[in-house]
C-alpha positions in Angstrom: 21.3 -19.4 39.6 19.3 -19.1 36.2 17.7 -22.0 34.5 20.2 -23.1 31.7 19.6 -21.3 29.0 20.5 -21.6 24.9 23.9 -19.7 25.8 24.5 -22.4 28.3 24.0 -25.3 25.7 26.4 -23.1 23.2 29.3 -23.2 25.5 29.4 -26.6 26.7 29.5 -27.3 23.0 31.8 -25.4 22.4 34.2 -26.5 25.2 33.5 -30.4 24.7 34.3 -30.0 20.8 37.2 -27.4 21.4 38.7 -28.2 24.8 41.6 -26.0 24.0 39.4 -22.7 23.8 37.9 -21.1 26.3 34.9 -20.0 25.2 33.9 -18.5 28.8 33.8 -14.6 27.3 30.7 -16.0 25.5 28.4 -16.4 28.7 28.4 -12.4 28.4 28.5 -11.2 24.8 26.6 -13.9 23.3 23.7 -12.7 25.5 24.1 -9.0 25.1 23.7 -9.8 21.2 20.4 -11.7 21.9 19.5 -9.2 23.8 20.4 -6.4 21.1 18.3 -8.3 19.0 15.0 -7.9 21.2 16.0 -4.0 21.8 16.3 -3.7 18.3 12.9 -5.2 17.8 11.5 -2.8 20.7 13.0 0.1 19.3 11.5 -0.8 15.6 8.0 -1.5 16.7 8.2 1.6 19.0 9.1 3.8 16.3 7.5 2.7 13.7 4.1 3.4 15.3 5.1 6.7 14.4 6.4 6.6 11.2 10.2 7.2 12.6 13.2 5.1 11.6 16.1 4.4 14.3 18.6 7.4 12.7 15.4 9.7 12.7 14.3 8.8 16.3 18.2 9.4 17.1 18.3 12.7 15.7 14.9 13.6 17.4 15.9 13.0 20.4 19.2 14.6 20.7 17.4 17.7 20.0 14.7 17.2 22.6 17.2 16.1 25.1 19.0 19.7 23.7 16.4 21.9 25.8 14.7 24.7 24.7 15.1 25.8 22.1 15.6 22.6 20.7 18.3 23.2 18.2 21.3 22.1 17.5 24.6 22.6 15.1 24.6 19.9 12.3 27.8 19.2 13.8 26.9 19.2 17.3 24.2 16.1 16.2 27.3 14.5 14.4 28.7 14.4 17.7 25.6 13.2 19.6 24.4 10.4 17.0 28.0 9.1 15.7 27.0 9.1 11.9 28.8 10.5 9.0 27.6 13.8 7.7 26.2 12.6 4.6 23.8 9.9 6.3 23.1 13.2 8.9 22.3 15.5 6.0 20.3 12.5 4.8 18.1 12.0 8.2 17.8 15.3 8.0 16.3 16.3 4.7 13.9 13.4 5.4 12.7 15.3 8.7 12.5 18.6 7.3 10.1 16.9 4.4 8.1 15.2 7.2 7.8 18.6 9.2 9.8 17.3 12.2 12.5 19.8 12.0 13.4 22.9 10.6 17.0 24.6 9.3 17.5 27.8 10.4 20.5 30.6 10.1 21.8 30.8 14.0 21.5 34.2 15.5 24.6 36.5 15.1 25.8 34.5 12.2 23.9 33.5 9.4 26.6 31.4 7.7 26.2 28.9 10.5 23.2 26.4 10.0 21.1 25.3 13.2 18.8 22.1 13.3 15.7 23.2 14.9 12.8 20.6 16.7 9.3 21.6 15.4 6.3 21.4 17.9 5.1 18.6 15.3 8.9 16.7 16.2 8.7 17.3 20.1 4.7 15.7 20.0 6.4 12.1 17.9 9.8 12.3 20.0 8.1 12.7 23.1 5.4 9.7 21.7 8.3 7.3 20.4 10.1 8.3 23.6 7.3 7.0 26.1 6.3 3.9 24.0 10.3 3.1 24.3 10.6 3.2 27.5 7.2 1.0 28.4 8.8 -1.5 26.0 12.6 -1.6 27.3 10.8 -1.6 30.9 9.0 -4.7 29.8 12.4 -6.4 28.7 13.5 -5.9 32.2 10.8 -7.6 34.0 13.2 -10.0 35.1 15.2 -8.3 37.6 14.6 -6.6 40.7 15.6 -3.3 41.3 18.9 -3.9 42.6 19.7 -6.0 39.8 18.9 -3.7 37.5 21.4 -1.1 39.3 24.2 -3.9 39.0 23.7 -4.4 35.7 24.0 -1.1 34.6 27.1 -1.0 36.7 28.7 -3.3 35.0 27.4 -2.6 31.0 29.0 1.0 32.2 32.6 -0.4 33.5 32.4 -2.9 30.6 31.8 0.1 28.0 34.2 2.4 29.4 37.2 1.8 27.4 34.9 2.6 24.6 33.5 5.6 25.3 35.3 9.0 24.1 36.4 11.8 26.9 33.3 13.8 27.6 30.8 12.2 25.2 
């Protein structure tokens, strides 16, 4: 078993000054929000090296992770970044001023608006993306390999009531 940790100390606290609770469901989400904490960090410093905000990295990557040709509907990165469509149209103005993306009229019919990566947006996604992962594998230092499967096993069954049909 782990050393004790502060999550330890907050529990037995808990349970000596309210015996009548059981504060147990603590032990898990009181360290994933720790731990949210240092990804959020990670994710800040990795981005930031490259001038990107979280929503802009967010809306970077879906299209990269798009393929060629790296577009997508407006409504399509809606669906992919769970944002309203004024914070969307927002993240995306800012791109278009920094060059990242591009709008274009989609093939067929021009009344329908596509959000296209720019060779300048797949060079910083691709950047951010890297640095990410180097950091987030750093964060993980502390399992093996097969801990690292469990884990994910779980965070997935434990998300699954959250998560919409196909998305």
């Amino acid at each position: 078993m782990a050393d004790s940790d502060e999550v330890d100390r907050l529990v037995a606290a808990w349970r000596r000054e309210r015996p009548d609770l059981d504060p147990e469901p603590m032990q898990v989400f009181s360290r994933l929000s720790r731990l949210a904490r240092h990804l959020e960090l990670a994710r800040r410093a990795a981005f930031s090296k490259y001038g990107l905000e979280s929503g802009a990295f967010d809306v970077l990557a879906a299209l990269r992770r798009s393929g060629e040709p790296y577009e997508l509907t407006p409504g399509l990165l809606l669906a992919e970044t769970m944002v309203t469509s004024g914070t969307m149209t927002n993240r995306v103005d800012r791109l278009v001023r920094d060059g990242y993306v591009q709008r274009a009229a989609a093939v067929g019919d021009r009344r329908v608006v596509r959000v296209r990566l720019t060779e300048s947006g797949k060079s910083v996604v691709d950047a951010a993306m890297a640095d990410l992962l180097r950091r987030e594998t750093e964060l993980l230092t502390g399992l093996s390999d097969p801990q690292r499967t469990e884990l994910a096993d779980l965070l997935r069954a434990l998300a699954a009531p959250f998560e919409t049909p196909g998305g």
